[in-house]
Coordinates of C-alpha atoms in Angstrom, one line a residue:
Chain K
M1 CA -143.4 151.2 -139.2
G2 CA -140.7 152.2 -140.9
A3 CA -140.1 155.7 -139.7
R4 CA -140.6 154.4 -135.9
K5 CA -137.8 151.7 -136.4
K6 CA -135.6 154.5 -137.9
T7 CA -136.0 156.6 -134.8
T8 CA -135.2 153.9 -132.3
R9 CA -132.3 153.1 -134.2
F10 CA -131.1 156.6 -134.1
A11 CA -131.9 156.7 -130.5
R12 CA -130.1 153.7 -129.9
K13 CA -127.2 154.8 -131.7
E14 CA -127.2 158.1 -129.4
H15 CA -127.6 156.1 -126.3
L16 CA -124.4 154.0 -127.1
A17 CA -122.6 157.4 -128.0
G18 CA -123.8 158.6 -124.9
Y19 CA -122.3 155.8 -122.8
L20 CA -119.1 155.7 -124.7
F21 CA -118.5 159.6 -124.4
T22 CA -119.4 159.4 -120.4
L23 CA -117.5 156.1 -119.9
P24 CA -114.4 157.7 -118.4
A25 CA -116.5 159.5 -115.7
I26 CA -118.8 156.7 -115.1
L27 CA -116.0 154.2 -114.7
G28 CA -114.2 156.9 -112.6
L29 CA -117.3 157.1 -110.2
L30 CA -117.0 153.3 -109.9
V31 CA -113.6 152.7 -109.4
W32 CA -112.3 155.8 -107.7
T33 CA -115.1 156.7 -105.3
I34 CA -118.2 154.4 -105.1
G35 CA -115.7 151.3 -104.7
P36 CA -113.3 153.1 -102.2
I37 CA -116.4 154.3 -100.3
V38 CA -117.8 150.8 -99.7
A39 CA -114.4 149.5 -98.9
S40 CA -113.6 152.2 -96.3
L41 CA -116.9 151.6 -94.6
V42 CA -116.0 147.8 -94.4
L43 CA -112.5 148.5 -93.2
S44 CA -113.6 150.7 -90.8
F45 CA -115.3 147.7 -89.0
T46 CA -111.8 145.9 -88.9
D47 CA -108.9 145.8 -87.0
Y48 CA -106.5 145.9 -90.0
Q49 CA -103.0 147.1 -89.4
V50 CA -100.4 146.8 -92.3
I51 CA -97.8 145.3 -90.3
A52 CA -99.9 142.7 -88.7
D53 CA -101.4 141.8 -91.8
T54 CA -104.4 140.1 -90.5
I55 CA -107.9 141.4 -90.9
N56 CA -110.8 140.6 -88.2
W57 CA -114.2 142.0 -88.2
I58 CA -114.6 143.8 -85.1
G59 CA -117.9 145.5 -85.3
F60 CA -118.2 149.1 -83.7
D61 CA -115.0 148.6 -81.7
N62 CA -113.1 151.3 -83.6
Y63 CA -115.9 153.7 -83.1
I64 CA -116.5 152.8 -79.5
T65 CA -112.7 153.5 -78.8
I66 CA -112.8 156.8 -81.0
F67 CA -115.7 158.3 -78.9
T68 CA -114.5 156.8 -75.3
E69 CA -110.7 156.3 -75.4
D70 CA -109.1 158.6 -77.9
L71 CA -108.1 161.8 -76.7
Y72 CA -106.6 162.9 -79.7
F73 CA -110.0 162.3 -81.5
K74 CA -111.7 164.9 -79.4
Q75 CA -108.6 167.3 -79.5
A76 CA -108.5 167.1 -83.3
L77 CA -112.4 167.4 -83.5
V78 CA -112.2 170.6 -81.6
V79 CA -109.1 172.3 -83.4
T80 CA -110.6 171.6 -86.5
L81 CA -114.1 173.1 -85.7
Y82 CA -112.3 176.2 -84.1
F83 CA -109.8 176.7 -87.2
A84 CA -112.7 175.9 -89.7
F85 CA -115.3 178.2 -88.6
A86 CA -112.8 181.2 -87.3
S87 CA -110.9 181.0 -90.5
T88 CA -113.8 180.7 -92.9
A89 CA -115.2 183.5 -91.4
A90 CA -112.4 185.9 -91.2
T91 CA -111.5 185.1 -94.8
L92 CA -115.2 185.7 -96.1
V93 CA -115.2 189.3 -94.1
A94 CA -111.6 189.9 -95.6
A95 CA -112.6 189.0 -99.0
L96 CA -115.9 191.0 -98.9
L97 CA -114.2 194.1 -97.8
I98 CA -111.6 193.7 -100.4
A99 CA -114.2 193.3 -103.1
L100 CA -116.5 196.2 -102.1
L101 CA -113.3 198.6 -102.1
M102 CA -112.5 197.3 -105.5
N103 CA -116.0 198.0 -106.6
M104 CA -115.5 201.5 -106.0
K105 CA -115.1 202.7 -109.7
I106 CA -111.3 202.4 -108.6
K107 CA -108.7 202.9 -111.1
G108 CA -106.5 200.2 -112.4
Q109 CA -108.7 197.4 -111.3
G110 CA -106.8 194.9 -113.1
L111 CA -103.8 195.7 -111.2
W112 CA -105.4 195.3 -107.9
R113 CA -107.1 192.2 -108.9
T114 CA -103.6 190.8 -109.4
L115 CA -102.1 191.9 -106.4
F116 CA -104.7 190.4 -104.1
Y117 CA -104.9 187.3 -106.4
L118 CA -101.0 186.8 -106.3
P119 CA -100.7 185.0 -103.0
V120 CA -103.3 182.2 -104.1
L121 CA -101.0 181.3 -106.7
V122 CA -98.1 180.5 -104.3
P123 CA -97.9 176.6 -104.3
A124 CA -98.9 175.0 -101.0
V125 CA -95.8 173.8 -99.7
A126 CA -93.9 177.2 -100.8
A127 CA -96.4 179.1 -99.0
N128 CA -96.2 177.2 -95.9
I129 CA -92.5 177.0 -95.8
L130 CA -92.6 180.8 -96.5
W131 CA -94.7 181.4 -93.6
M132 CA -92.9 179.4 -91.2
W133 CA -90.2 181.8 -92.0
L134 CA -92.1 184.9 -91.7
F135 CA -93.5 183.4 -88.0
N136 CA -89.8 182.7 -87.1
P137 CA -89.9 184.2 -83.7
E138 CA -86.4 185.7 -83.9
F139 CA -85.6 186.5 -87.6
G140 CA -89.2 186.5 -88.9
L141 CA -90.5 189.6 -90.9
L142 CA -93.8 189.6 -88.6
N143 CA -91.9 189.9 -85.2
G144 CA -89.8 192.3 -87.2
I145 CA -92.9 194.5 -87.8
L146 CA -94.0 194.1 -84.3
R147 CA -90.7 195.3 -82.9
F148 CA -90.5 198.2 -85.2
F149 CA -93.9 199.5 -83.7
G150 CA -92.5 198.8 -80.2
L151 CA -95.1 196.0 -79.7
P152 CA -94.2 192.9 -78.0
A153 CA -93.2 190.0 -80.1
S154 CA -95.4 186.8 -80.6
M155 CA -94.3 183.2 -80.7
W156 CA -96.7 182.6 -83.5
I157 CA -97.1 178.9 -84.5
Y158 CA -94.5 177.9 -81.8
D159 CA -97.0 178.6 -78.9
E160 CA -100.4 176.7 -78.0
A161 CA -102.5 179.8 -77.7
S162 CA -101.2 181.6 -81.0
V163 CA -100.9 178.7 -83.4
I164 CA -104.4 178.7 -84.7
P165 CA -104.8 182.5 -84.9
S166 CA -101.4 182.8 -86.8
L167 CA -102.9 179.9 -89.2
I168 CA -105.9 182.0 -89.8
L169 CA -103.9 185.0 -90.8
L170 CA -102.2 182.6 -93.2
S171 CA -105.7 181.7 -94.5
I172 CA -106.6 185.5 -94.9
W173 CA -103.6 186.2 -96.9
G174 CA -104.9 184.0 -99.3
C175 CA -108.2 185.1 -99.6
G176 CA -107.9 186.7 -103.1
G177 CA -109.7 183.9 -104.9
A178 CA -112.9 184.5 -102.7
A179 CA -112.5 188.2 -103.2
L180 CA -112.7 187.9 -106.9
I181 CA -115.8 185.4 -106.8
F182 CA -117.5 188.4 -104.6
L183 CA -116.3 191.3 -106.9
A184 CA -117.9 189.4 -110.0
G185 CA -121.2 189.3 -108.0
L186 CA -120.8 193.1 -106.9
Q187 CA -120.8 194.0 -110.5
E188 CA -124.1 192.6 -111.2
I189 CA -125.9 194.6 -108.8
P190 CA -128.5 196.8 -110.8
K191 CA -127.8 200.6 -110.2
D192 CA -131.3 201.6 -110.2
Q193 CA -131.8 199.5 -107.0
L194 CA -129.1 201.4 -105.0
E195 CA -130.5 204.7 -106.4
A196 CA -133.9 203.6 -105.2
V197 CA -132.5 203.5 -101.7
E198 CA -131.0 207.0 -102.0
L199 CA -134.2 208.3 -103.2
D200 CA -135.9 207.0 -100.1
G201 CA -133.4 208.7 -97.9
G202 CA -131.2 205.7 -97.1
N203 CA -127.8 206.0 -96.7
A204 CA -124.3 203.8 -97.7
W205 CA -125.3 201.5 -94.7
H206 CA -128.8 200.8 -96.2
Q207 CA -127.6 200.2 -99.7
F208 CA -125.5 197.7 -98.5
R209 CA -127.9 195.9 -95.8
F210 CA -131.0 196.0 -98.4
V211 CA -129.5 195.8 -101.7
T212 CA -125.9 194.6 -101.8
I213 CA -126.2 191.9 -99.0
P214 CA -129.4 190.2 -100.5
T215 CA -128.2 190.3 -103.8
I216 CA -124.9 188.6 -103.6
S217 CA -126.2 186.3 -100.7
P218 CA -125.9 183.3 -102.9
I219 CA -122.3 184.1 -103.6
I220 CA -121.7 184.5 -99.7
F221 CA -123.4 181.3 -99.2
F222 CA -121.2 179.5 -101.8
N223 CA -118.0 181.0 -100.3
L224 CA -119.1 179.9 -97.0
I225 CA -120.0 176.4 -97.9
M226 CA -116.9 175.9 -100.0
G227 CA -114.5 177.6 -97.4
L228 CA -115.8 175.4 -94.7
I229 CA -115.6 172.1 -96.6
G230 CA -112.1 173.1 -97.8
A231 CA -111.1 174.0 -94.0
F232 CA -112.2 170.9 -92.7
Q233 CA -109.8 169.2 -95.0
T234 CA -106.8 171.1 -93.6
F235 CA -103.8 169.0 -93.6
N236 CA -100.7 170.9 -95.2
Q237 CA -100.2 173.3 -92.3
A238 CA -100.3 170.5 -89.6
Y239 CA -97.7 168.4 -91.7
I240 CA -95.5 171.1 -93.0
M241 CA -95.5 173.8 -90.4
T242 CA -96.6 172.3 -87.0
E243 CA -96.8 168.6 -86.9
G244 CA -99.8 169.1 -84.8
G245 CA -98.1 171.0 -82.1
P246 CA -97.0 172.5 -80.0
N247 CA -98.7 170.1 -77.5
N248 CA -101.5 169.2 -80.2
A249 CA -102.9 172.7 -80.2
S250 CA -102.8 172.3 -84.4
L251 CA -103.9 168.7 -84.5
F252 CA -106.0 168.9 -87.3
Y253 CA -108.4 165.9 -88.0
V254 CA -107.0 165.0 -91.6
Y255 CA -103.5 164.9 -90.1
L256 CA -104.8 162.8 -87.2
I257 CA -106.1 160.3 -89.8
Y258 CA -102.9 160.5 -91.8
R259 CA -100.9 159.9 -88.7
E260 CA -103.2 156.5 -87.8
A261 CA -102.9 155.4 -91.5
F262 CA -99.6 156.2 -92.7
V263 CA -97.4 156.4 -89.6
H264 CA -98.9 153.9 -87.3
S265 CA -100.4 151.8 -90.0
N266 CA -103.7 151.6 -88.4
M267 CA -105.8 151.4 -91.6
G268 CA -109.0 150.1 -90.0
Y269 CA -109.0 152.7 -87.1
A270 CA -108.0 155.5 -89.5
S271 CA -110.9 154.7 -92.0
A272 CA -113.4 154.8 -88.9
L273 CA -111.9 158.3 -88.4
A274 CA -112.5 159.1 -91.9
W275 CA -115.9 158.0 -91.8
I276 CA -116.8 160.2 -88.8
L277 CA -115.2 163.1 -90.5
F278 CA -117.5 162.7 -93.4
L279 CA -120.4 162.5 -91.0
V280 CA -119.5 165.9 -89.3
V281 CA -119.0 167.4 -92.8
S282 CA -122.3 166.3 -94.1
L283 CA -123.9 167.2 -91.0
F284 CA -122.6 170.9 -91.0
T285 CA -123.4 171.0 -94.7
V286 CA -127.1 170.2 -94.1
L287 CA -127.3 172.5 -91.0
I288 CA -125.8 175.5 -93.1
F289 CA -128.1 174.4 -96.0
R290 CA -131.2 174.8 -93.7
W291 CA -129.7 178.2 -92.2
G292 CA -129.2 179.4 -95.6
K293 CA -132.8 179.4 -96.7
G294 CA -133.3 182.0 -94.3
W295 CA -131.2 184.5 -95.9
V296 CA -130.2 183.3 -99.5
F297 CA -132.3 185.0 -102.1
Y298 CA -132.1 183.6 -105.3
G299 CA -132.7 185.5 -108.6
G300 CA -133.4 188.9 -106.8
G301 CA -136.6 187.4 -105.4
K302 CA -138.6 188.3 -102.4
Chain X
M1 CA -117.8 215.6 -102.5
R2 CA -118.6 213.0 -100.1
S3 CA -117.9 210.1 -102.4
R4 CA -114.6 211.8 -103.4
G5 CA -113.7 211.3 -99.8
W6 CA -114.7 207.9 -99.5
K7 CA -112.8 207.1 -102.6
I8 CA -109.8 208.4 -101.2
I9 CA -110.0 206.1 -97.9
A10 CA -111.0 203.2 -100.5
Y11 CA -107.4 203.7 -102.1
C12 CA -105.8 204.1 -98.8
L13 CA -106.9 200.7 -97.6
L14 CA -106.5 199.1 -101.1
L15 CA -102.9 200.2 -100.9
F16 CA -102.6 199.1 -97.3
G17 CA -103.9 195.7 -98.2
A18 CA -101.9 195.3 -101.3
A19 CA -98.8 195.8 -99.4
L20 CA -99.8 193.4 -97.0
S21 CA -100.5 191.0 -99.6
L22 CA -97.2 191.5 -101.2
L23 CA -94.9 191.7 -98.1
P24 CA -94.4 188.1 -97.8
F25 CA -93.2 187.8 -101.5
F26 CA -91.1 190.9 -100.6
W27 CA -89.3 189.0 -97.6
M28 CA -89.1 185.6 -99.4
V29 CA -87.1 187.3 -102.3
R30 CA -84.8 189.2 -100.1
S31 CA -84.1 186.1 -97.9
A32 CA -83.3 184.4 -101.2
L33 CA -80.6 186.8 -102.0
M34 CA -78.7 186.9 -98.6
T35 CA -76.0 184.8 -97.3
S36 CA -76.8 182.4 -94.7
S37 CA -75.1 184.8 -91.9
E38 CA -77.2 187.9 -93.0
I39 CA -80.6 186.0 -92.6
F40 CA -79.8 185.5 -89.1
Q41 CA -78.7 189.0 -88.2
F42 CA -80.7 190.9 -85.4
P43 CA -82.4 192.8 -85.6
P44 CA -83.5 191.5 -89.3
K45 CA -82.2 193.8 -92.3
M46 CA -84.5 194.9 -94.9
L47 CA -82.4 194.4 -97.9
P48 CA -79.1 192.3 -98.7
D49 CA -75.6 194.0 -98.8
H50 CA -74.8 191.9 -101.8
W51 CA -77.2 190.5 -103.9
L52 CA -76.3 187.0 -104.0
W53 CA -78.0 185.7 -107.3
G54 CA -76.0 182.7 -107.0
N55 CA -78.4 181.1 -104.5
F56 CA -80.7 180.4 -107.5
I57 CA -77.9 178.2 -109.1
E58 CA -76.7 176.5 -105.7
I59 CA -80.1 175.1 -105.2
F60 CA -79.8 173.2 -108.5
E61 CA -76.4 171.9 -107.3
V62 CA -76.8 171.4 -103.6
V63 CA -80.2 169.3 -103.9
E64 CA -81.1 168.0 -107.4
F65 CA -83.8 170.6 -108.3
G66 CA -83.3 169.7 -111.8
L67 CA -84.2 166.2 -111.5
Y68 CA -87.5 167.4 -109.3
L69 CA -88.4 169.7 -112.1
K70 CA -88.1 166.9 -114.7
N71 CA -90.1 164.5 -112.5
T72 CA -92.8 166.9 -112.0
L73 CA -93.1 167.6 -115.6
F74 CA -93.0 163.8 -116.1
I75 CA -96.1 163.6 -114.2
L76 CA -97.8 167.0 -115.3
I77 CA -97.7 165.9 -119.2
P78 CA -99.8 162.8 -119.1
V79 CA -102.0 164.4 -116.3
L80 CA -102.9 167.4 -118.3
I81 CA -103.7 165.0 -121.5
G82 CA -105.9 162.8 -119.4
T83 CA -107.6 165.5 -117.7
V84 CA -108.5 167.4 -120.9
L85 CA -109.2 164.7 -122.9
T86 CA -111.5 162.9 -121.0
S87 CA -113.4 166.0 -119.1
C88 CA -114.5 167.5 -122.4
M89 CA -115.5 163.9 -123.9
C90 CA -117.5 163.5 -120.8
G91 CA -118.9 167.0 -121.0
F92 CA -119.9 166.7 -124.5
G93 CA -121.7 163.4 -123.5
F94 CA -123.7 164.9 -120.7
A95 CA -124.5 168.1 -122.3
R96 CA -125.5 166.7 -125.9
L97 CA -126.3 163.3 -125.8
Q98 CA -129.3 161.7 -124.6
F99 CA -129.1 158.2 -123.0
P100 CA -130.9 156.3 -120.2
G101 CA -129.6 156.9 -116.6
K102 CA -127.7 160.2 -117.8
N103 CA -129.2 162.5 -114.9
I104 CA -128.4 159.8 -112.2
W105 CA -124.7 159.4 -113.3
F106 CA -124.3 163.1 -113.7
T107 CA -126.0 164.0 -110.2
L108 CA -123.7 161.1 -108.6
I109 CA -120.5 162.8 -110.1
I110 CA -121.3 165.9 -109.1
A111 CA -122.0 164.9 -105.4
T112 CA -118.7 163.3 -105.2
M113 CA -117.4 167.0 -105.0
M114 CA -118.8 167.1 -101.5
L115 CA -116.9 163.8 -100.3
P116 CA -113.8 164.3 -98.2
P117 CA -110.7 162.9 -100.0
A118 CA -109.8 161.1 -96.8
V119 CA -112.9 158.7 -97.1
T120 CA -111.5 157.3 -100.4
L121 CA -107.9 157.6 -99.3
I122 CA -107.0 154.7 -97.5
P123 CA -108.7 152.0 -99.6
T124 CA -107.2 153.6 -103.0
F125 CA -103.7 153.2 -101.3
M126 CA -104.2 149.7 -100.8
L127 CA -105.5 149.2 -103.8
W128 CA -102.1 150.6 -105.3
T129 CA -100.1 148.8 -102.9
E130 CA -101.6 145.6 -104.0
L131 CA -101.1 146.5 -107.6
G132 CA -97.4 146.7 -106.6
A133 CA -97.5 150.6 -108.1
I134 CA -95.9 152.2 -104.9
N135 CA -93.1 154.4 -105.8
T136 CA -94.1 154.5 -109.5
Y137 CA -95.9 157.4 -111.0
W138 CA -99.2 155.3 -111.9
P139 CA -101.3 156.3 -108.7
L140 CA -100.6 160.2 -109.8
V141 CA -101.3 160.0 -113.3
F142 CA -103.7 157.0 -114.2
P143 CA -106.9 158.4 -112.0
S144 CA -106.6 161.6 -114.4
F145 CA -107.8 159.6 -117.4
F146 CA -111.4 159.3 -115.8
G147 CA -112.8 162.5 -116.5
G148 CA -110.8 164.7 -114.0
G149 CA -113.1 164.7 -111.3
G150 CA -116.6 166.5 -111.0
F151 CA -115.6 170.0 -111.1
F152 CA -114.2 169.7 -114.6
I153 CA -116.9 167.6 -116.0
F154 CA -119.3 170.5 -114.7
L155 CA -117.3 173.0 -116.2
M156 CA -117.3 171.5 -119.5
R157 CA -120.7 170.3 -119.5
Q158 CA -121.9 173.9 -118.9
F159 CA -119.9 175.1 -121.9
F160 CA -121.4 172.6 -124.4
M161 CA -124.7 173.6 -123.2
S162 CA -124.0 177.3 -124.2
I163 CA -123.5 176.4 -127.9
P164 CA -126.6 176.4 -129.8
R165 CA -128.0 172.9 -130.5
E166 CA -128.8 173.9 -134.3
L167 CA -124.9 173.0 -135.2
D168 CA -125.1 169.3 -134.0
E169 CA -128.4 168.9 -135.7
A170 CA -127.2 170.4 -139.1
A171 CA -124.1 168.5 -138.8
L172 CA -126.3 165.0 -138.0
I173 CA -128.3 165.7 -141.3
D174 CA -125.4 166.2 -143.4
G175 CA -124.3 162.5 -142.1
A176 CA -121.7 163.4 -139.7
N177 CA -121.5 161.0 -136.6
Y178 CA -121.0 161.9 -133.1
V179 CA -117.3 161.7 -132.8
Q180 CA -116.8 163.8 -136.1
I181 CA -119.5 166.7 -134.6
F182 CA -117.4 166.4 -131.2
V183 CA -114.2 166.6 -132.8
F184 CA -114.7 169.3 -135.7
V185 CA -117.8 171.0 -134.7
L186 CA -117.8 171.5 -131.0
L187 CA -114.4 171.2 -130.0
P188 CA -112.9 174.2 -131.5
L189 CA -115.6 176.4 -129.8
V190 CA -114.6 175.2 -126.4
K191 CA -111.1 176.2 -126.4
P192 CA -111.3 178.7 -124.1
A193 CA -112.7 176.2 -121.4
L194 CA -110.0 173.8 -122.2
L195 CA -107.3 176.1 -121.7
V196 CA -109.1 176.9 -118.2
V197 CA -109.1 172.9 -117.4
A198 CA -105.5 172.9 -118.4
F199 CA -104.7 175.9 -116.1
F200 CA -106.3 174.3 -113.0
T201 CA -104.8 171.0 -113.6
F202 CA -101.4 172.5 -114.0
T203 CA -101.8 174.4 -110.8
N204 CA -103.2 171.1 -109.0
V205 CA -100.1 168.9 -110.1
W206 CA -97.8 171.7 -109.3
N207 CA -99.0 172.3 -105.9
D208 CA -100.0 168.8 -104.9
F209 CA -97.6 167.2 -102.2
F210 CA -100.1 164.9 -100.6
G211 CA -100.1 162.3 -103.5
P212 CA -96.5 162.2 -104.1
L213 CA -95.9 162.3 -100.3
I214 CA -97.7 158.9 -99.9
Y215 CA -97.1 157.1 -103.1
L216 CA -93.2 158.2 -103.3
N217 CA -90.6 157.1 -101.1
D218 CA -87.5 156.8 -103.5
E219 CA -86.0 160.0 -103.4
S220 CA -85.0 160.1 -107.2
L221 CA -88.9 160.2 -108.1
F222 CA -89.5 163.1 -105.9
T223 CA -91.4 166.1 -107.2
L224 CA -90.6 169.6 -106.9
A225 CA -93.1 170.2 -103.7
L226 CA -91.5 167.0 -102.2
G227 CA -88.0 168.5 -103.2
L228 CA -88.8 171.6 -101.3
L229 CA -90.2 170.1 -98.1
Q230 CA -86.9 167.8 -98.3
L231 CA -84.7 171.0 -98.6
Q232 CA -86.5 172.5 -95.6
G233 CA -86.1 169.4 -93.6
T234 CA -82.5 169.1 -94.2
Y235 CA -81.0 172.4 -94.8
T236 CA -82.8 173.7 -91.9
S237 CA -80.3 176.6 -91.1
D238 CA -80.0 177.6 -94.6
W239 CA -83.1 179.7 -94.9
N240 CA -81.7 181.6 -97.8
L241 CA -81.5 178.5 -99.9
I242 CA -85.0 177.2 -99.0
M243 CA -86.3 180.6 -99.7
A244 CA -84.6 180.7 -103.3
A245 CA -86.1 177.4 -104.0
A246 CA -89.5 178.4 -102.6
T247 CA -89.2 181.6 -105.1
V248 CA -88.2 179.2 -108.0
M249 CA -91.2 176.9 -107.5
T250 CA -93.4 180.1 -107.3
L251 CA -92.4 181.8 -110.4
P252 CA -93.9 179.2 -113.2
A253 CA -97.2 179.3 -111.1
I254 CA -97.4 183.1 -111.3
L255 CA -96.0 183.3 -115.1
V256 CA -98.7 180.6 -116.2
F257 CA -101.4 182.6 -114.5
F258 CA -100.4 185.8 -116.4
L259 CA -100.2 184.1 -119.7
G260 CA -103.6 182.7 -119.0
Q261 CA -105.5 185.5 -117.0
N262 CA -107.5 187.1 -119.7
I263 CA -109.1 183.7 -120.9
L264 CA -109.5 182.8 -117.4
L265 CA -111.6 185.7 -116.4
K266 CA -113.5 185.8 -119.4
V267 CA -114.5 182.0 -118.9
L268 CA -115.1 181.9 -115.2
R269 CA -117.7 185.0 -115.6

């Protein structure tokens, strides 16, 4: 009996310590995440405007307005989806290519790694302002290069058709982080598997297709999910570089939320917009996880 | 022979890629060293005639870059303390201690990483407005004392889990309590992970402009990121000064990375 009492006392002490040590995170979850999620859902069914300072329950009105009347919503959704998928795909391909090259028993790997990682270190505001200057149609570096090769100049971020491709170029510039993650994965590939393909008469493409890709598929998947979720949150480029223009061609979804909430003070309406973003991101995450089941192999299985 | 040819192609491609990666830096620095008329010459010049190092001093005189730097550090230091302290406390708790509901709490905390910040933004902003904390550093500093977010808690937990359990058990038998085990036995062993958390926290604060943008209106409270934005909005034709300021803001980030990169790469493996 005495022994049992002792263990429970020990266990109780451990439970208490456990709660005390994790209290900051648990409080943080309740105060900064769960509380605001509930509040934001409630707000999305109200007409709360900071200026009017009245708050009325209006049911689904915000959502109905968003889907039937708000042309900005449709534009922002299209722009964001276009950018998210195109920039994630382009960044992944560029990062994988760089990682494959760096993995070819190349000399000075530390130096290469640093060179490709440098752009990631440039603070967002500095990077965006720098690229505005590079994109400058008259005095920018990019048109300078195009002219040097006798190619036609571009309006870059100042033209409806080229603004999103320009911003994709900027995201490719920052692909060093993903490249490093790919490189770490490539270095884990067992050599004997690559040799086995060679013995069976396979070439470099077969090695890549049947060994490299399946082995690093969890990393491709990780970079894909993180890249997409990040791209859905794009805000800086719209705020700093384009102000959503020209002619709403770079009206990113989070920028629209920001504009409704902090420029027009429509907090209720902006909350409804934020909830739709939440649902869209969740939907795509679930779909990609389902799709991933077909091609992601964990632990070298299958 | 065949693989040697491949290697030469690889080197060429890497060299080309690295050049593309570095070109914007070159353009930034060369513009920072030019006069305001030189940067608008057509066709654009590659290098300045006279290297105007004075531009780097001017940004501290024309705009209050020194003040912005001080303000940024004023936010950075408490955020570093809060994030490092609470993330390793929570990491220890979730990795080493048993308590009811542990897995549910941990799963929920990890799940928050998937949540778009836009969802919690508006109520959080309204809360700070209610508390009268607009135009103070409270909204930017205080939340970092709550574990520092799912990613850091996860990272610290992974680290604590990699340390053999016999260490705590031996200390428990010797009569140590959990605080003593945490501080004297385990904390010295997770130092590299603490440095990684500190590095990412530094870059987050240094980079952040959305938080300061919505919570700070008073220019005397601005951070470097807001200051740079302000400079770009006000001195629209002085791209040489804007580029000098962008260079100054980029250098510490690169420096901190160089100082910490060995630990960083080892830990993130």
